[in-house]
CSV table of N, CA and C in Angstrom, one decimal:
chain,number,residue,atom,x,y,z
A,1,MET,N,-21.6,-13.4,17.6
A,1,MET,CA,-20.4,-13.4,16.9
A,1,MET,C,-19.9,-14.8,16.7
A,2,GLU,N,-19.8,-15.3,15.5
A,2,GLU,CA,-19.4,-16.6,15.1
A,2,GLU,C,-18.0,-16.6,14.6
A,3,ASP,N,-17.2,-17.5,14.9
A,3,ASP,CA,-15.8,-17.6,14.4
A,3,ASP,C,-15.6,-19.0,13.8
A,4,ASN,N,-14.4,-19.3,13.4
A,4,ASN,CA,-14.2,-20.6,12.7
A,4,ASN,C,-13.9,-21.8,13.7
A,5,ARG,N,-14.0,-21.6,15.0
A,5,ARG,CA,-13.7,-22.7,15.9
A,5,ARG,C,-15.0,-23.6,15.9
A,6,ASN,N,-14.7,-24.8,16.3
A,6,ASN,CA,-15.9,-25.7,16.5
A,6,ASN,C,-16.5,-25.4,17.9
A,7,ILE,N,-17.8,-25.1,17.8
A,7,ILE,CA,-18.5,-24.7,19.0
A,7,ILE,C,-19.8,-25.6,19.1
A,8,HIS,N,-20.0,-26.2,20.3
A,8,HIS,CA,-21.1,-27.1,20.4
A,8,HIS,C,-22.0,-26.7,21.5
A,9,THR,N,-23.3,-26.8,21.3
A,9,THR,CA,-24.4,-26.5,22.2
A,9,THR,C,-24.5,-27.6,23.2
A,10,ILE,N,-24.4,-27.4,24.5
A,10,ILE,CA,-24.6,-28.4,25.4
A,10,ILE,C,-25.8,-28.3,26.3
A,11,HIS,N,-26.5,-27.1,26.2
A,11,HIS,CA,-27.7,-26.9,26.9
A,11,HIS,C,-28.5,-25.8,26.2
A,12,ASP,N,-29.8,-26.1,26.0
A,12,ASP,CA,-30.6,-25.1,25.3
A,12,ASP,C,-32.0,-25.2,25.9
A,13,ASP,N,-32.5,-24.2,26.5
A,13,ASP,CA,-33.9,-24.2,27.1
A,13,ASP,C,-34.4,-22.8,27.1
A,14,ASP,N,-35.5,-22.6,27.8
A,14,ASP,CA,-36.1,-21.3,27.9
A,14,ASP,C,-35.2,-20.2,28.4
A,15,LEU,N,-34.2,-20.5,29.2
A,15,LEU,CA,-33.3,-19.5,29.8
A,15,LEU,C,-32.2,-19.1,28.8
A,16,GLY,N,-32.0,-20.0,27.8
A,16,GLY,CA,-30.9,-19.7,26.8
A,16,GLY,C,-30.1,-20.9,26.6
A,17,GLU,N,-29.0,-20.7,25.9
A,17,GLU,CA,-28.2,-21.9,25.5
A,17,GLU,C,-26.8,-21.7,26.1
A,18,VAL,N,-26.1,-22.8,26.2
A,18,VAL,CA,-24.7,-22.9,26.6
A,18,VAL,C,-23.9,-23.5,25.5
A,19,ARG,N,-22.9,-22.8,25.0
A,19,ARG,CA,-22.1,-23.4,23.9
A,19,ARG,C,-20.7,-23.4,24.3
A,20,ILE,N,-20.0,-24.5,24.0
A,20,ILE,CA,-18.6,-24.6,24.4
A,20,ILE,C,-17.7,-24.9,23.1
A,21,ALA,N,-16.6,-24.1,23.0
A,21,ALA,CA,-15.7,-24.3,21.9
A,21,ALA,C,-14.7,-25.5,22.2
A,22,ASP,N,-14.3,-26.2,21.2
A,22,ASP,CA,-13.3,-27.2,21.4
A,22,ASP,C,-12.1,-26.7,22.1
A,23,ASP,N,-11.7,-25.4,21.8
A,23,ASP,CA,-10.5,-24.8,22.5
A,23,ASP,C,-10.7,-24.8,24.0
A,24,VAL,N,-11.9,-24.5,24.4
A,24,VAL,CA,-12.1,-24.4,25.9
A,24,VAL,C,-11.9,-25.8,26.5
A,25,VAL,N,-12.4,-26.9,25.9
A,25,VAL,CA,-12.2,-28.2,26.4
A,25,VAL,C,-10.7,-28.6,26.4
A,26,ALA,N,-10.0,-28.1,25.3
A,26,ALA,CA,-8.5,-28.4,25.2
A,26,ALA,C,-7.8,-27.7,26.4
A,27,ILE,N,-8.2,-26.5,26.7
A,27,ILE,CA,-7.5,-25.7,27.8
A,27,ILE,C,-7.8,-26.4,29.1
A,28,ILE,N,-9.0,-26.9,29.4
A,28,ILE,CA,-9.3,-27.7,30.6
A,28,ILE,C,-8.5,-28.9,30.7
A,29,ALA,N,-8.3,-29.6,29.5
A,29,ALA,CA,-7.5,-30.8,29.5
A,29,ALA,C,-6.0,-30.5,29.8
A,30,GLY,N,-5.5,-29.4,29.2
A,30,GLY,CA,-4.1,-29.0,29.4
A,30,GLY,C,-3.9,-28.6,30.9
A,31,LEU,N,-4.8,-27.9,31.5
A,31,LEU,CA,-4.6,-27.5,32.9
A,31,LEU,C,-4.6,-28.7,33.8
A,32,ALA,N,-5.6,-29.6,33.5
A,32,ALA,CA,-5.7,-30.8,34.4
A,32,ALA,C,-4.5,-31.7,34.2
A,33,ALA,N,-4.0,-31.8,33.0
A,33,ALA,CA,-2.8,-32.7,32.8
A,33,ALA,C,-1.5,-32.1,33.5
A,34,THR,N,-1.4,-30.8,33.4
A,34,THR,CA,-0.1,-30.3,34.0
A,34,THR,C,-0.2,-30.2,35.6
A,35,GLU,N,-1.3,-30.5,36.1
A,35,GLU,CA,-1.5,-30.6,37.6
A,35,GLU,C,-1.0,-31.9,38.1
A,36,VAL,N,-0.8,-32.9,37.3
A,36,VAL,CA,-0.4,-34.3,37.7
A,36,VAL,C,1.1,-34.3,38.0
A,37,GLU,N,1.5,-34.8,39.1
A,37,GLU,CA,2.9,-34.9,39.5
A,37,GLU,C,3.6,-35.8,38.5
A,38,GLY,N,4.7,-35.4,38.0
A,38,GLY,CA,5.4,-36.2,37.0
A,38,GLY,C,5.3,-35.6,35.6
A,39,VAL,N,4.3,-34.8,35.3
A,39,VAL,CA,4.1,-34.1,34.0
A,39,VAL,C,5.0,-32.9,34.1
A,40,ALA,N,6.0,-32.8,33.2
A,40,ALA,CA,6.8,-31.6,33.1
A,40,ALA,C,6.1,-30.5,32.4
A,41,ALA,N,5.4,-30.8,31.3
A,41,ALA,CA,4.7,-29.8,30.5
A,41,ALA,C,3.9,-30.5,29.4
A,42,MET,N,3.1,-29.8,28.7
A,42,MET,CA,2.5,-30.3,27.5
A,42,MET,C,3.6,-30.1,26.4
A,43,TYR,N,3.6,-31.0,25.5
A,43,TYR,CA,4.7,-31.0,24.5
A,43,TYR,C,4.6,-29.7,23.7
A,44,GLY,N,5.8,-29.1,23.5
A,44,GLY,CA,5.9,-27.8,22.8
A,44,GLY,C,5.2,-26.7,23.6
A,45,ASN,N,5.2,-26.8,24.9
A,45,ASN,CA,4.4,-25.9,25.7
A,45,ASN,C,5.2,-25.4,26.9
A,46,ILE,N,4.4,-24.8,27.7
A,46,ILE,CA,4.9,-24.2,29.0
A,46,ILE,C,4.4,-25.0,30.2
A,47,THR,N,5.0,-24.7,31.3
A,47,THR,CA,4.5,-25.3,32.5
A,47,THR,C,3.4,-24.5,33.1
A,48,ASN,N,2.7,-25.0,34.1
A,48,ASN,CA,1.5,-24.3,34.7
A,48,ASN,C,2.0,-23.0,35.3
A,49,GLU,N,3.2,-22.9,35.8
A,49,GLU,CA,3.7,-21.7,36.5
A,49,GLU,C,3.8,-20.5,35.6
A,50,LEU,N,4.0,-20.7,34.3
A,50,LEU,CA,4.1,-19.6,33.3
A,50,LEU,C,2.8,-19.2,32.7
A,51,VAL,N,1.7,-19.9,33.0
A,51,VAL,CA,0.5,-19.5,32.3
A,51,VAL,C,0.0,-18.1,32.6
A,52,SER,N,0.2,-17.7,33.9
A,52,SER,CA,-0.2,-16.3,34.2
A,52,SER,C,0.5,-15.3,33.4
A,53,LYS,N,1.7,-15.5,33.0
A,53,LYS,CA,2.5,-14.6,32.3
A,53,LYS,C,2.2,-14.6,30.8
A,54,LEU,N,1.9,-15.8,30.3
A,54,LEU,CA,1.8,-16.0,28.8
A,54,LEU,C,0.4,-16.2,28.3
A,55,GLY,N,-0.5,-16.5,29.2
A,55,GLY,CA,-1.9,-16.6,28.9
A,55,GLY,C,-2.4,-18.0,28.8
A,56,MET,N,-3.7,-18.2,29.0
A,56,MET,CA,-4.4,-19.5,29.0
A,56,MET,C,-4.3,-20.2,27.6
A,57,LYS,N,-4.4,-19.5,26.6
A,57,LYS,CA,-4.4,-20.1,25.2
A,57,LYS,C,-3.2,-21.0,25.0
A,58,ASN,N,-2.1,-20.7,25.6
A,58,ASN,CA,-0.9,-21.5,25.5
A,58,ASN,C,-1.0,-22.9,26.0
A,59,LEU,N,-2.0,-23.1,26.9
A,59,LEU,CA,-2.2,-24.5,27.5
A,59,LEU,C,-2.8,-25.4,26.5
A,60,SER,N,-3.4,-24.9,25.4
A,60,SER,CA,-4.0,-25.9,24.5
A,60,SER,C,-3.0,-26.4,23.5
A,61,LYS,N,-1.7,-26.0,23.6
A,61,LYS,CA,-0.7,-26.6,22.8
A,61,LYS,C,-0.4,-28.0,23.3
A,62,GLY,N,-0.3,-28.9,22.4
A,62,GLY,CA,-0.1,-30.3,22.8
A,62,GLY,C,-1.4,-31.0,23.1
A,63,VAL,N,-2.5,-30.4,22.9
A,63,VAL,CA,-3.8,-30.9,23.2
A,63,VAL,C,-4.7,-30.8,22.0
A,64,LYS,N,-5.4,-31.9,21.7
A,64,LYS,CA,-6.5,-31.8,20.7
A,64,LYS,C,-7.7,-32.4,21.3
A,65,ALA,N,-8.8,-31.6,21.3
A,65,ALA,CA,-10.0,-32.0,21.9
A,65,ALA,C,-11.1,-32.0,20.7
A,66,GLU,N,-11.8,-33.1,20.5
A,66,GLU,CA,-12.8,-33.1,19.5
A,66,GLU,C,-14.1,-33.5,20.1
A,67,LEU,N,-15.1,-32.7,19.9
A,67,LEU,CA,-16.4,-33.0,20.4
A,67,LEU,C,-17.2,-33.7,19.3
A,68,THR,N,-17.7,-34.9,19.6
A,68,THR,CA,-18.5,-35.6,18.7
A,68,THR,C,-19.9,-35.9,19.3
A,69,GLU,N,-20.8,-36.5,18.5
A,69,GLU,CA,-22.1,-36.8,19.0
A,69,GLU,C,-22.1,-37.7,20.3
A,70,GLU,N,-21.1,-38.6,20.3
A,70,GLU,CA,-20.9,-39.6,21.4
A,70,GLU,C,-20.2,-39.0,22.6
A,71,GLY,N,-19.4,-38.0,22.5
A,71,GLY,CA,-18.7,-37.4,23.6
A,71,GLY,C,-17.4,-36.7,23.1
A,72,VAL,N,-16.5,-36.6,24.0
A,72,VAL,CA,-15.3,-35.9,23.8
A,72,VAL,C,-14.1,-36.9,23.6
A,73,LEU,N,-13.3,-36.6,22.5
A,73,LEU,CA,-12.1,-37.4,22.3
A,73,LEU,C,-10.9,-36.4,22.5
A,74,VAL,N,-10.0,-36.8,23.4
A,74,VAL,CA,-8.9,-36.0,23.8
A,74,VAL,C,-7.6,-36.7,23.4
A,75,ASN,N,-6.7,-35.9,22.8
A,75,ASN,CA,-5.3,-36.4,22.5
A,75,ASN,C,-4.4,-35.4,23.1
A,76,LEU,N,-3.5,-36.0,24.0
A,76,LEU,CA,-2.5,-35.2,24.7
A,76,LEU,C,-1.1,-35.6,24.3
A,77,THR,N,-0.2,-34.7,24.1
A,77,THR,CA,1.2,-35.0,24.0
A,77,THR,C,1.9,-34.3,25.1
A,78,LEU,N,2.6,-35.2,25.9
A,78,LEU,CA,3.2,-34.7,27.1
A,78,LEU,C,4.7,-34.9,27.2
A,79,ASN,N,5.4,-34.1,28.0
A,79,ASN,CA,6.7,-34.3,28.4
A,79,ASN,C,6.6,-34.7,29.9
A,80,VAL,N,7.3,-35.8,30.2
A,80,VAL,CA,7.3,-36.4,31.5
A,80,VAL,C,8.6,-36.2,32.2
A,81,LYS,N,8.6,-35.9,33.5
A,81,LYS,CA,9.8,-35.7,34.3
A,81,LYS,C,10.5,-37.1,34.4
A,82,PHE,N,11.9,-37.0,34.3
A,82,PHE,CA,12.7,-38.2,34.5
A,82,PHE,C,12.5,-38.8,35.9
A,83,GLY,N,12.4,-40.1,36.0
A,83,GLY,CA,12.3,-40.7,37.3
A,83,GLY,C,10.9,-41.1,37.7
A,84,TYR,N,9.9,-40.7,36.9
A,84,TYR,CA,8.5,-41.0,37.1
A,84,TYR,C,8.1,-42.2,36.2
A,85,SER,N,7.2,-43.0,36.7
A,85,SER,CA,6.7,-44.1,35.9
A,85,SER,C,5.7,-43.5,34.8
A,86,ILE,N,6.1,-43.7,33.5
A,86,ILE,CA,5.3,-43.2,32.4
A,86,ILE,C,3.9,-43.8,32.5
A,87,LYS,N,3.8,-45.1,32.8
A,87,LYS,CA,2.5,-45.8,32.9
A,87,LYS,C,1.6,-45.1,34.0
A,88,GLU,N,2.2,-44.9,35.2
A,88,GLU,CA,1.4,-44.4,36.3
A,88,GLU,C,1.0,-42.9,36.0
A,89,VAL,N,2.0,-42.1,35.5
A,89,VAL,CA,1.7,-40.7,35.2
A,89,VAL,C,0.6,-40.6,34.2
A,90,SER,N,0.7,-41.5,33.1
A,90,SER,CA,-0.3,-41.4,32.1
A,90,SER,C,-1.7,-41.8,32.6
A,91,LEU,N,-1.8,-42.8,33.4
A,91,LEU,CA,-3.1,-43.2,34.0
A,91,LEU,C,-3.7,-42.1,34.8
A,92,LYS,N,-2.9,-41.4,35.6
A,92,LYS,CA,-3.3,-40.3,36.5
A,92,LYS,C,-3.8,-39.2,35.6
A,93,VAL,N,-3.1,-38.9,34.5
A,93,VAL,CA,-3.5,-37.8,33.6
A,93,VAL,C,-4.8,-38.2,32.9
A,94,GLN,N,-5.0,-39.4,32.5
A,94,GLN,CA,-6.2,-39.8,31.9
A,94,GLN,C,-7.4,-39.6,32.8
A,95,GLU,N,-7.2,-40.0,34.1
A,95,GLU,CA,-8.3,-39.9,35.1
A,95,GLU,C,-8.6,-38.4,35.4
A,96,LYS,N,-7.5,-37.6,35.6
A,96,LYS,CA,-7.7,-36.2,35.9
A,96,LYS,C,-8.3,-35.4,34.8
A,97,VAL,N,-7.9,-35.7,33.6
A,97,VAL,CA,-8.5,-35.0,32.4
A,97,VAL,C,-9.9,-35.3,32.2
A,98,LYS,N,-10.3,-36.6,32.3
A,98,LYS,CA,-11.6,-37.1,32.1
A,98,LYS,C,-12.5,-36.4,33.2
A,99,SER,N,-12.1,-36.5,34.5
A,99,SER,CA,-12.8,-35.9,35.6
A,99,SER,C,-13.0,-34.4,35.4
A,100,ALA,N,-12.0,-33.7,35.1
A,100,ALA,CA,-12.1,-32.2,34.9
A,100,ALA,C,-13.0,-31.8,33.8
A,101,ILE,N,-12.9,-32.4,32.7
A,101,ILE,CA,-13.8,-32.1,31.5
A,101,ILE,C,-15.3,-32.4,31.9
A,102,GLU,N,-15.5,-33.6,32.4
A,102,GLU,CA,-16.9,-34.0,32.8
A,102,GLU,C,-17.5,-33.1,33.9
A,103,THR,N,-16.7,-32.8,34.9
A,103,THR,CA,-17.2,-31.9,36.0
A,103,THR,C,-17.5,-30.5,35.5
A,104,MET,N,-16.6,-30.0,34.7
A,104,MET,CA,-16.7,-28.6,34.3
A,104,MET,C,-17.7,-28.3,33.2
A,105,THR,N,-17.9,-29.3,32.3
A,105,THR,CA,-18.7,-29.1,31.1
A,105,THR,C,-20.0,-30.0,31.1
A,106,GLY,N,-20.0,-31.1,31.8
A,106,GLY,CA,-21.1,-32.0,31.7
A,106,GLY,C,-21.0,-32.9,30.5
A,107,LEU,N,-20.0,-32.8,29.7
A,107,LEU,CA,-19.8,-33.6,28.5
A,107,LEU,C,-19.2,-35.0,28.9
A,108,ASN,N,-19.6,-36.0,28.2
A,108,ASN,CA,-19.0,-37.3,28.4
A,108,ASN,C,-17.7,-37.5,27.7
A,109,VAL,N,-16.7,-37.9,28.4
A,109,VAL,CA,-15.4,-38.1,27.8
A,109,VAL,C,-15.3,-39.5,27.4
A,110,GLU,N,-15.2,-39.8,26.1
A,110,GLU,CA,-15.1,-41.1,25.5
A,110,GLU,C,-13.7,-41.7,25.6
A,111,LYS,N,-12.7,-40.9,25.4
A,111,LYS,CA,-11.3,-41.4,25.3
A,111,LYS,C,-10.3,-40.3,25.6
A,112,VAL,N,-9.2,-40.6,26.3
A,112,VAL,CA,-8.1,-39.7,26.5
A,112,VAL,C,-6.8,-40.5,26.1
A,113,ASP,N,-6.4,-40.2,24.9
A,113,ASP,CA,-5.2,-40.8,24.4
A,113,ASP,C,-4.0,-39.9,24.7
A,114,ILE,N,-2.9,-40.6,25.1
A,114,ILE,CA,-1.7,-39.8,25.5
A,114,ILE,C,-0.5,-40.3,24.7
A,115,ARG,N,0.3,-39.4,24.3
A,115,ARG,CA,1.6,-39.6,23.6
A,115,ARG,C,2.7,-39.0,24.4
A,116,ILE,N,3.7,-39.7,24.8
A,116,ILE,CA,4.8,-39.2,25.5
A,116,ILE,C,5.8,-38.8,24.5
A,117,ALA,N,6.2,-37.5,24.4
A,117,ALA,CA,7.1,-37.0,23.4
A,117,ALA,C,8.5,-36.8,23.9
A,118,ASN,N,8.6,-36.6,25.2
A,118,ASN,CA,9.9,-36.3,25.8
A,118,ASN,C,10.0,-36.6,27.2
A,119,ILE,N,11.2,-36.8,27.7
A,119,ILE,CA,11.5,-36.9,29.1
A,119,ILE,C,12.3,-35.7,29.5
A,120,THR,N,12.0,-35.0,30.6
A,120,THR,CA,12.6,-33.8,31.0
A,120,THR,C,13.5,-34.2,32.2
A,121,VAL,N,14.7,-33.8,32.2
A,121,VAL,CA,15.7,-34.0,33.3
A,121,VAL,C,15.9,-32.6,34.0
A,122,GLY,N,15.8,-32.7,35.3
A,122,GLY,CA,16.0,-31.4,36.0
A,122,GLY,C,14.7,-30.8,36.3
A,123,HIS,N,14.8,-29.5,36.8
A,123,HIS,CA,13.6,-28.8,37.2
A,123,HIS,C,13.0,-28.1,36.0
A,124,SER,N,11.6,-28.1,35.9
A,124,SER,CA,11.0,-27.4,34.8
A,124,SER,C,10.3,-26.1,35.2
A,125,GLU,N,10.6,-25.8,36.5
A,125,GLU,CA,10.0,-24.6,37.1
A,125,GLU,C,10.8,-23.4,36.8
């Protein structure tokens, strides 16, 4: 069954092939980013606590993942909690997203670009 999502083969041998959709990489990136302390949520999105109620697909909001021949390019738009260093939170998100994607998929992450869209005051839980 083929659909209109971008799907890339990452492994193909006698046992079969492994194919990953861009959306899957985006969900991994969204989950990893929201685990970093200081991240309130993905922009236009929900917090990690609400995922079980609303579904995993919602975590790809605020995330664009593009698989190229060279590797993965990730763009994240985040809401950061007030009182946290944007620079430090962003660096931690970049490291966490890169590690999560590379560990789970075996793909090389070329870039993790972050855009801070909002500062959240108070509790996001």
